[in-house]
Structures are given as C-alpha cells and as structure tokens.
C-alpha cells in the first residue's frame, strides 16, 4: 500500500535493527484518513472471505480493525490485556509473549462474543514473531470458529512471524512489508 509506505518513510523512526516506531500515525497519535484507507484495503482483500467478525488486540490494533469492520459491515472485538470488573468470567484466555515489552501477558475475549459459525479476520498493527496473531488464532480455535485470514498493517519480513502463520495454513496479507531496518533506514520488500 503506497500511501502507508510513504508515511512510514516520512514519519517512521528506526529505533534499532529490530524495532520501528510509528507513534505519529498508528501507535500513539492516529491518522484517521490513513486508517480509513487501510480499512478499505483490508476490506478489498478479504471481501470474498465471508468474514463475520474481526478480532484484534488492544490497543494499537483497534483503529485499523474498526475501519476494516466499518467497510466489511462486521463487528470488531478487541482482546483485552487486563481483566476488568466487567470482564472476569466466561473468557477465552491465551498467553502472549510481547516482542516490544519482552514479557508474557494474557489476552482475553468473552465467550459470548465468538461462536462456531464465525469466520474471523484477525488484524494487528505489526507482525514480528507472530506471537500476538497466534494467540488470537488459538482463541478463535478454542471457540470452534474459523480463522478466515490475518491482516497486518506493517510486517517485518526479516522476522519469522509470517512464515510461522503461513506454515499453519493461515492466509496472511500485510499492507507494508519491511525487509530491513539496518543502518537506521527502512527498506521495503517487494
Ligand atoms: P509478534 O507478536 O508478531 O512477535 O509482535 C507483534 C506485536 O508486537 C504487535 O502487536 C506490536 O504491538 C508489537 N511490535 C512488534 N514489533 C514492533 C515494532 O517494530 N514496532 C512497534 N511499534 N510495535 C511492534
């Protein structure tokens, strides 16, 4: 997606050979017009997949997921990282090892929200080693629903997440694929 790649080149900050910071449009401040274009692109990629629900993880997946949900006309669920007073029982819960925080946490979704008839599109902001996407996929499988696809805003193609997900048979669509962050600059894969 050219608009997204342009934005990454103009505003992305390479923090290390492994980590890209995009706080000006995705991870802290959000660019609504860009998110709308991202939602339309995900919708066009998955329009034929009979999606009934979108699942993402709070918080940075929510903006692109909601825009895709608006375009596809389906509800969006965000897996929650902390149990709250209003979300304690009757949950599907999975562990996720966070690439950026280097710690394990749990994500949960209410059992009421996913059922075996659902065909779920998983959306996330970044794909690194695939831990977040695999945790969401395990939740969908716990619910006996189907993972119909995985939509990623920025894939770091030099890490092995996409490979792992594809090996498990999932369709992965990434809107920008970063081949390298070496020497402080962003190189895209073809
Ligand atoms: P994975 O679970 O695929 O290893 O890592 C993906 C998750 O870690 C994403 O949900 C995202 O929050 C975070 N993440 C991984 N790599 C980066 C990165 O380079 N930049 C930012 N901002 N987040 C990242």
PDB file of C-alpha atoms and ligand atoms in Angstrom:
ATOM      1  CA  UNK A   1       0.000   0.000   0.000  1.00  0.00           C
ATOM      2  CA  UNK A   2       1.845   3.042  -1.338  1.00  0.00           C
ATOM      3  CA  UNK A   3       0.266   5.640   0.968  1.00  0.00           C
ATOM      4  CA  UNK A   4       1.298   3.610   4.029  1.00  0.00           C
ATOM      5  CA  UNK A   5       4.840   3.055   2.747  1.00  0.00           C
ATOM      6  CA  UNK A   6       5.191   6.813   2.094  1.00  0.00           C
ATOM      7  CA  UNK A   7       4.002   7.545   5.639  1.00  0.00           C
ATOM      8  CA  UNK A   8       6.477   5.032   7.110  1.00  0.00           C
ATOM      9  CA  UNK A   9       9.342   6.598   5.145  1.00  0.00           C
ATOM     10  CA  UNK A  10       8.317  10.153   6.092  1.00  0.00           C
ATOM     11  CA  UNK A  11       7.446   9.627   9.765  1.00  0.00           C
ATOM     12  CA  UNK A  12       8.736   6.232  10.928  1.00  0.00           C
ATOM     13  CA  UNK A  13      11.642   6.270  13.360  1.00  0.00           C
ATOM     14  CA  UNK A  14      14.033   3.325  13.308  1.00  0.00           C
ATOM     15  CA  UNK A  15      14.756   2.596  16.981  1.00  0.00           C
ATOM     16  CA  UNK A  16      17.043  -0.381  16.301  1.00  0.00           C
ATOM     17  CA  UNK A  17      17.647  -3.038  13.633  1.00  0.00           C
ATOM     18  CA  UNK A  18      14.530  -4.741  15.008  1.00  0.00           C
ATOM     19  CA  UNK A  19      12.073  -2.022  16.034  1.00  0.00           C
ATOM     20  CA  UNK A  20      10.236   0.662  14.075  1.00  0.00           C
ATOM     21  CA  UNK A  21       8.411   3.464  15.876  1.00  0.00           C
ATOM     22  CA  UNK A  22       5.300   4.847  14.196  1.00  0.00           C
ATOM     23  CA  UNK A  23       3.809   6.840  17.054  1.00  0.00           C
ATOM     24  CA  UNK A  24       2.782   9.749  14.822  1.00  0.00           C
ATOM     25  CA  UNK A  25       0.109   7.810  12.904  1.00  0.00           C
ATOM     26  CA  UNK A  26      -0.552   4.356  14.410  1.00  0.00           C
ATOM     27  CA  UNK A  27       0.777   3.613  17.905  1.00  0.00           C
ATOM     28  CA  UNK A  28       0.037   6.837  19.797  1.00  0.00           C
ATOM     29  CA  UNK A  29      -1.397   9.558  17.576  1.00  0.00           C
ATOM     30  CA  UNK A  30      -3.700   8.113  14.896  1.00  0.00           C
ATOM     31  CA  UNK A  31      -4.101   9.394  11.343  1.00  0.00           C
ATOM     32  CA  UNK A  32      -7.818   8.795  10.636  1.00  0.00           C
ATOM     33  CA  UNK A  33      -7.593   9.257   6.866  1.00  0.00           C
ATOM     34  CA  UNK A  34      -4.751   6.765   6.642  1.00  0.00           C
ATOM     35  CA  UNK A  35      -6.695   4.346   8.885  1.00  0.00           C
ATOM     36  CA  UNK A  36      -9.715   4.719   6.602  1.00  0.00           C
ATOM     37  CA  UNK A  37      -7.575   3.846   3.566  1.00  0.00           C
ATOM     38  CA  UNK A  38      -6.129   0.876   5.493  1.00  0.00           C
ATOM     39  CA  UNK A  39      -9.655  -0.298   6.349  1.00  0.00           C
ATOM     40  CA  UNK A  40     -10.701  -0.095   2.702  1.00  0.00           C
ATOM     41  CA  UNK A  41      -7.627  -2.045   1.605  1.00  0.00           C
ATOM     42  CA  UNK A  42      -8.221  -4.830   4.159  1.00  0.00           C
ATOM     43  CA  UNK A  43     -11.874  -4.932   3.108  1.00  0.00           C
ATOM     44  CA  UNK A  44     -10.998  -5.298  -0.570  1.00  0.00           C
ATOM     45  CA  UNK A  45      -8.515  -8.091   0.223  1.00  0.00           C
ATOM     46  CA  UNK A  46     -10.972 -10.069   2.367  1.00  0.00           C
ATOM     47  CA  UNK A  47     -14.359  -9.145   0.821  1.00  0.00           C
ATOM     48  CA  UNK A  48     -14.805 -12.623  -0.688  1.00  0.00           C
ATOM     49  CA  UNK A  49     -13.881 -14.424   2.551  1.00  0.00           C
ATOM     50  CA  UNK A  50     -17.350 -14.204   4.143  1.00  0.00           C
ATOM     51  CA  UNK A  51     -15.945 -12.571   7.293  1.00  0.00           C
ATOM     52  CA  UNK A  52     -18.436 -12.322  10.174  1.00  0.00           C
ATOM     53  CA  UNK A  53     -16.177 -10.770  12.853  1.00  0.00           C
ATOM     54  CA  UNK A  54     -12.845  -9.048  13.241  1.00  0.00           C
ATOM     55  CA  UNK A  55     -10.594  -9.679  16.238  1.00  0.00           C
ATOM     56  CA  UNK A  56      -7.625  -7.563  17.239  1.00  0.00           C
ATOM     57  CA  UNK A  57      -5.644  -6.897  20.432  1.00  0.00           C
ATOM     58  CA  UNK A  58      -5.844  -3.634  22.352  1.00  0.00           C
ATOM     59  CA  UNK A  59      -4.733  -1.011  21.811  1.00  0.00           C
ATOM     60  CA  UNK A  60      -2.929  -0.341  18.537  1.00  0.00           C
ATOM     61  CA  UNK A  61      -4.892  -2.872  16.501  1.00  0.00           C
ATOM     62  CA  UNK A  62      -8.192  -1.174  17.267  1.00  0.00           C
ATOM     63  CA  UNK A  63      -8.023   1.733  14.790  1.00  0.00           C
ATOM     64  CA  UNK A  64      -7.235  -0.317  11.657  1.00  0.00           C
ATOM     65  CA  UNK A  65      -9.612  -3.090  12.782  1.00  0.00           C
ATOM     66  CA  UNK A  66     -12.540  -0.705  13.291  1.00  0.00           C
ATOM     67  CA  UNK A  67     -12.009   0.844   9.875  1.00  0.00           C
ATOM     68  CA  UNK A  68     -11.940  -2.604   8.271  1.00  0.00           C
ATOM     69  CA  UNK A  69     -15.075  -3.551  10.239  1.00  0.00           C
ATOM     70  CA  UNK A  70     -16.834  -0.426   9.010  1.00  0.00           C
ATOM     71  CA  UNK A  71     -16.038  -1.326   5.401  1.00  0.00           C
ATOM     72  CA  UNK A  72     -16.962  -5.005   5.753  1.00  0.00           C
ATOM     73  CA  UNK A  73     -20.033  -4.281   7.896  1.00  0.00           C
ATOM     74  CA  UNK A  74     -18.995  -6.623  10.725  1.00  0.00           C
ATOM     75  CA  UNK A  75     -18.380  -6.171  14.485  1.00  0.00           C
ATOM     76  CA  UNK A  76     -14.885  -5.715  15.844  1.00  0.00           C
ATOM     77  CA  UNK A  77     -13.710  -7.364  19.079  1.00  0.00           C
ATOM     78  CA  UNK A  78     -10.514  -6.345  20.810  1.00  0.00           C
ATOM     79  CA  UNK A  79      -8.893  -8.899  23.057  1.00  0.00           C
ATOM     80  CA  UNK A  80      -8.244  -7.296  26.426  1.00  0.00           C
ATOM     81  CA  UNK A  81      -4.928  -7.440  28.178  1.00  0.00           C
ATOM     82  CA  UNK A  82      -6.232  -6.944  31.687  1.00  0.00           C
ATOM     83  CA  UNK A  83      -9.245  -8.479  33.282  1.00  0.00           C
ATOM     84  CA  UNK A  84     -11.628  -5.804  34.488  1.00  0.00           C
ATOM     85  CA  UNK A  85     -14.613  -5.746  36.810  1.00  0.00           C
ATOM     86  CA  UNK A  86     -16.851  -6.046  33.778  1.00  0.00           C
ATOM     87  CA  UNK A  87     -14.837  -8.829  32.122  1.00  0.00           C
ATOM     88  CA  UNK A  88     -13.882 -11.590  34.545  1.00  0.00           C
ATOM     89  CA  UNK A  89     -15.777 -14.790  33.875  1.00  0.00           C
ATOM     90  CA  UNK A  90     -16.589 -16.868  30.888  1.00  0.00           C
ATOM     91  CA  UNK A  91     -13.487 -15.912  28.968  1.00  0.00           C
ATOM     92  CA  UNK A  92     -11.246 -17.437  26.356  1.00  0.00           C
ATOM     93  CA  UNK A  93      -7.719 -16.590  27.540  1.00  0.00           C
ATOM     94  CA  UNK A  94      -4.330 -17.131  25.893  1.00  0.00           C
ATOM     95  CA  UNK A  95      -0.784 -16.192  26.802  1.00  0.00           C
ATOM     96  CA  UNK A  96       1.169 -13.808  24.553  1.00  0.00           C
ATOM     97  CA  UNK A  97       4.871 -13.080  24.724  1.00  0.00           C
ATOM     98  CA  UNK A  98       5.251  -9.414  23.832  1.00  0.00           C
ATOM     99  CA  UNK A  99       8.024  -8.644  21.360  1.00  0.00           C
ATOM    100  CA  UNK A 100       8.279  -4.987  22.389  1.00  0.00           C
ATOM    101  CA  UNK A 101       7.785  -5.414  26.155  1.00  0.00           C
ATOM    102  CA  UNK A 102       9.768  -8.681  26.437  1.00  0.00           C
ATOM    103  CA  UNK A 103       7.263 -10.117  28.891  1.00  0.00           C
ATOM    104  CA  UNK A 104       4.433 -12.606  28.866  1.00  0.00           C
ATOM    105  CA  UNK A 105       0.885 -11.426  29.372  1.00  0.00           C
ATOM    106  CA  UNK A 106      -2.607 -12.795  28.889  1.00  0.00           C
ATOM    107  CA  UNK A 107      -5.281 -11.686  26.449  1.00  0.00           C
ATOM    108  CA  UNK A 108      -8.958 -12.479  26.914  1.00  0.00           C
ATOM    109  CA  UNK A 109     -12.193 -12.376  24.965  1.00  0.00           C
ATOM    110  CA  UNK A 110     -15.670 -13.026  26.318  1.00  0.00           C
ATOM    111  CA  UNK A 111     -17.023 -16.428  25.265  1.00  0.00           C
ATOM    112  CA  UNK A 112     -20.300 -14.726  24.422  1.00  0.00           C
ATOM    113  CA  UNK A 113     -18.756 -12.861  21.501  1.00  0.00           C
ATOM    114  CA  UNK A 114     -17.409 -15.696  19.335  1.00  0.00           C
ATOM    115  CA  UNK A 115     -19.269 -18.807  18.218  1.00  0.00           C
ATOM    116  CA  UNK A 116     -18.626 -21.741  15.879  1.00  0.00           C
ATOM    117  CA  UNK A 117     -20.447 -20.025  12.993  1.00  0.00           C
ATOM    118  CA  UNK A 118     -17.939 -17.162  12.948  1.00  0.00           C
ATOM    119  CA  UNK A 119     -15.389 -16.632  10.198  1.00  0.00           C
ATOM    120  CA  UNK A 120     -12.869 -14.322  11.809  1.00  0.00           C
ATOM    121  CA  UNK A 121     -10.419 -11.859  10.304  1.00  0.00           C
ATOM    122  CA  UNK A 122      -7.525 -11.207  12.698  1.00  0.00           C
ATOM    123  CA  UNK A 123      -5.962  -7.751  12.429  1.00  0.00           C
ATOM    124  CA  UNK A 124      -2.863  -6.352  14.095  1.00  0.00           C
ATOM    125  CA  UNK A 125      -0.657  -3.292  13.738  1.00  0.00           C
ATOM    126  CA  UNK A 126       2.702  -5.127  13.477  1.00  0.00           C
ATOM    127  CA  UNK A 127       3.828  -8.659  12.732  1.00  0.00           C
ATOM    128  CA  UNK A 128       7.196  -9.668  14.205  1.00  0.00           C
ATOM    129  CA  UNK A 129       7.436 -13.257  15.502  1.00  0.00           C
ATOM    130  CA  UNK A 130       3.729 -13.950  15.202  1.00  0.00           C
ATOM    131  CA  UNK A 131       3.025 -14.383  18.920  1.00  0.00           C
ATOM    132  CA  UNK A 132       0.084 -11.956  19.056  1.00  0.00           C
ATOM    133  CA  UNK A 133      -1.542 -13.331  15.894  1.00  0.00           C
ATOM    134  CA  UNK A 134      -1.070 -16.939  17.050  1.00  0.00           C
ATOM    135  CA  UNK A 135      -2.669 -16.147  20.430  1.00  0.00           C
ATOM    136  CA  UNK A 136      -5.696 -14.635  18.665  1.00  0.00           C
ATOM    137  CA  UNK A 137      -5.870 -17.661  16.351  1.00  0.00           C
ATOM    138  CA  UNK A 138      -5.806 -20.015  19.367  1.00  0.00           C
ATOM    139  CA  UNK A 139      -8.722 -18.103  20.900  1.00  0.00           C
ATOM    140  CA  UNK A 140     -10.705 -18.462  17.659  1.00  0.00           C
ATOM    141  CA  UNK A 141      -9.921 -22.173  17.651  1.00  0.00           C
ATOM    142  CA  UNK A 142     -10.958 -22.526  21.298  1.00  0.00           C
ATOM    143  CA  UNK A 143     -14.328 -21.139  20.209  1.00  0.00           C
ATOM    144  CA  UNK A 144     -14.527 -23.677  17.329  1.00  0.00           C
ATOM    145  CA  UNK A 145     -14.762 -20.730  14.941  1.00  0.00           C
ATOM    146  CA  UNK A 146     -12.664 -20.311  11.772  1.00  0.00           C
ATOM    147  CA  UNK A 147      -9.697 -18.031  11.146  1.00  0.00           C
ATOM    148  CA  UNK A 148     -10.555 -16.765   7.651  1.00  0.00           C
ATOM    149  CA  UNK A 149      -7.453 -14.599   7.341  1.00  0.00           C
ATOM    150  CA  UNK A 150      -4.892 -12.388   9.027  1.00  0.00           C
ATOM    151  CA  UNK A 151      -4.451  -8.722   8.090  1.00  0.00           C
ATOM    152  CA  UNK A 152      -1.298  -6.927   9.206  1.00  0.00           C
ATOM    153  CA  UNK A 153      -0.573  -3.225   8.815  1.00  0.00           C
ATOM    154  CA  UNK A 154       3.243  -3.482   8.991  1.00  0.00           C
ATOM    155  CA  UNK A 155       5.027  -6.821   8.632  1.00  0.00           C
ATOM    156  CA  UNK A 156       8.699  -7.023   9.483  1.00  0.00           C
ATOM    157  CA  UNK A 157       9.561  -9.584   6.846  1.00  0.00           C
ATOM    158  CA  UNK A 158      13.018 -10.184   8.348  1.00  0.00           C
ATOM    159  CA  UNK A 159      11.356 -11.806  11.375  1.00  0.00           C
ATOM    160  CA  UNK A 160       9.659 -15.174  11.152  1.00  0.00           C
ATOM    161  CA  UNK A 161       6.024 -14.383  12.053  1.00  0.00           C
ATOM    162  CA  UNK A 162       4.572 -14.513   8.542  1.00  0.00           C
ATOM    163  CA  UNK A 163       6.335 -17.794   7.835  1.00  0.00           C
ATOM    164  CA  UNK A 164       5.003 -19.360  11.066  1.00  0.00           C
ATOM    165  CA  UNK A 165       1.449 -18.250  10.329  1.00  0.00           C
ATOM    166  CA  UNK A 166       1.574 -19.440   6.707  1.00  0.00           C
ATOM    167  CA  UNK A 167       3.030 -22.796   7.817  1.00  0.00           C
ATOM    168  CA  UNK A 168      -0.064 -23.217   9.972  1.00  0.00           C
ATOM    169  CA  UNK A 169      -2.193 -22.696   6.875  1.00  0.00           C
ATOM    170  CA  UNK A 170      -3.358 -19.140   7.520  1.00  0.00           C
ATOM    171  CA  UNK A 171      -3.724 -16.560   4.762  1.00  0.00           C
ATOM    172  CA  UNK A 172      -1.626 -13.514   5.732  1.00  0.00           C
ATOM    173  CA  UNK A 173      -1.991 -10.136   3.992  1.00  0.00           C
ATOM    174  CA  UNK A 174       0.394  -7.350   5.002  1.00  0.00           C
ATOM    175  CA  UNK A 175      -0.091  -3.805   3.746  1.00  0.00           C
ATOM    176  CA  UNK A 176       3.606  -2.910   4.069  1.00  0.00           C
ATOM    177  CA  UNK A 177       6.448  -5.412   4.280  1.00  0.00           C
ATOM    178  CA  UNK A 178       9.669  -4.112   5.800  1.00  0.00           C
ATOM    179  CA  UNK A 179      12.680  -6.104   4.580  1.00  0.00           C
ATOM    180  CA  UNK A 180      15.271  -4.363   6.745  1.00  0.00           C
ATOM    181  CA  UNK A 181      15.801  -1.679   9.377  1.00  0.00           C
ATOM    182  CA  UNK A 182      19.610  -1.889   9.160  1.00  0.00           C
ATOM    183  CA  UNK A 183      21.682   1.311   9.336  1.00  0.00           C
ATOM    184  CA  UNK A 184      18.765   3.343  10.609  1.00  0.00           C
ATOM    185  CA  UNK A 185      16.779   3.182   7.398  1.00  0.00           C
ATOM    186  CA  UNK A 186      13.641   1.393   6.235  1.00  0.00           C
ATOM    187  CA  UNK A 187      13.880  -0.912   3.214  1.00  0.00           C
ATOM    188  CA  UNK A 188      10.698  -2.479   1.879  1.00  0.00           C
ATOM    189  CA  UNK A 189      10.350  -5.990   0.496  1.00  0.00           C
ATOM    190  CA  UNK A 190       8.786  -6.380  -2.953  1.00  0.00           C
TER     191      UNK A 190
HETATM  192  P1  LIG B   1       4.672 -10.501  17.425  1.00  0.00           P
HETATM  193  O1  LIG B   1       3.596 -10.902  18.382  1.00  0.00           O
HETATM  194  O2  LIG B   1       4.328 -10.774  15.975  1.00  0.00           O
HETATM  195  O3  LIG B   1       6.024 -11.017  17.795  1.00  0.00           O
HETATM  196  O4  LIG B   1       4.807  -8.917  17.569  1.00  0.00           O
HETATM  197  C1  LIG B   1       3.730  -8.119  17.175  1.00  0.00           C
HETATM  198  C2  LIG B   1       3.285  -7.221  18.287  1.00  0.00           C
HETATM  199  O5  LIG B   1       4.395  -6.591  18.916  1.00  0.00           O
HETATM  200  C3  LIG B   1       2.406  -6.117  17.720  1.00  0.00           C
HETATM  201  O6  LIG B   1       1.120  -6.245  18.281  1.00  0.00           O
HETATM  202  C4  LIG B   1       3.057  -4.838  18.148  1.00  0.00           C
HETATM  203  O7  LIG B   1       2.329  -4.261  19.193  1.00  0.00           O
HETATM  204  C5  LIG B   1       4.406  -5.205  18.703  1.00  0.00           C
HETATM  205  N1  LIG B   1       5.531  -4.918  17.766  1.00  0.00           N
HETATM  206  C6  LIG B   1       6.371  -5.822  17.224  1.00  0.00           C
HETATM  207  N2  LIG B   1       7.345  -5.234  16.518  1.00  0.00           N
HETATM  208  C7  LIG B   1       7.108  -3.900  16.586  1.00  0.00           C
HETATM  209  C8  LIG B   1       7.776  -2.754  16.049  1.00  0.00           C
HETATM  210  O8  LIG B   1       8.814  -2.814  15.347  1.00  0.00           O
HETATM  211  N3  LIG B   1       7.240  -1.545  16.330  1.00  0.00           N
HETATM  212  C9  LIG B   1       6.109  -1.406  17.101  1.00  0.00           C
HETATM  213  N4  LIG B   1       5.651  -0.169  17.299  1.00  0.00           N
HETATM  214  N5  LIG B   1       5.457  -2.464  17.631  1.00  0.00           N
HETATM  215  C10 LIG B   1       5.944  -3.704  17.377  1.00  0.00           C
END
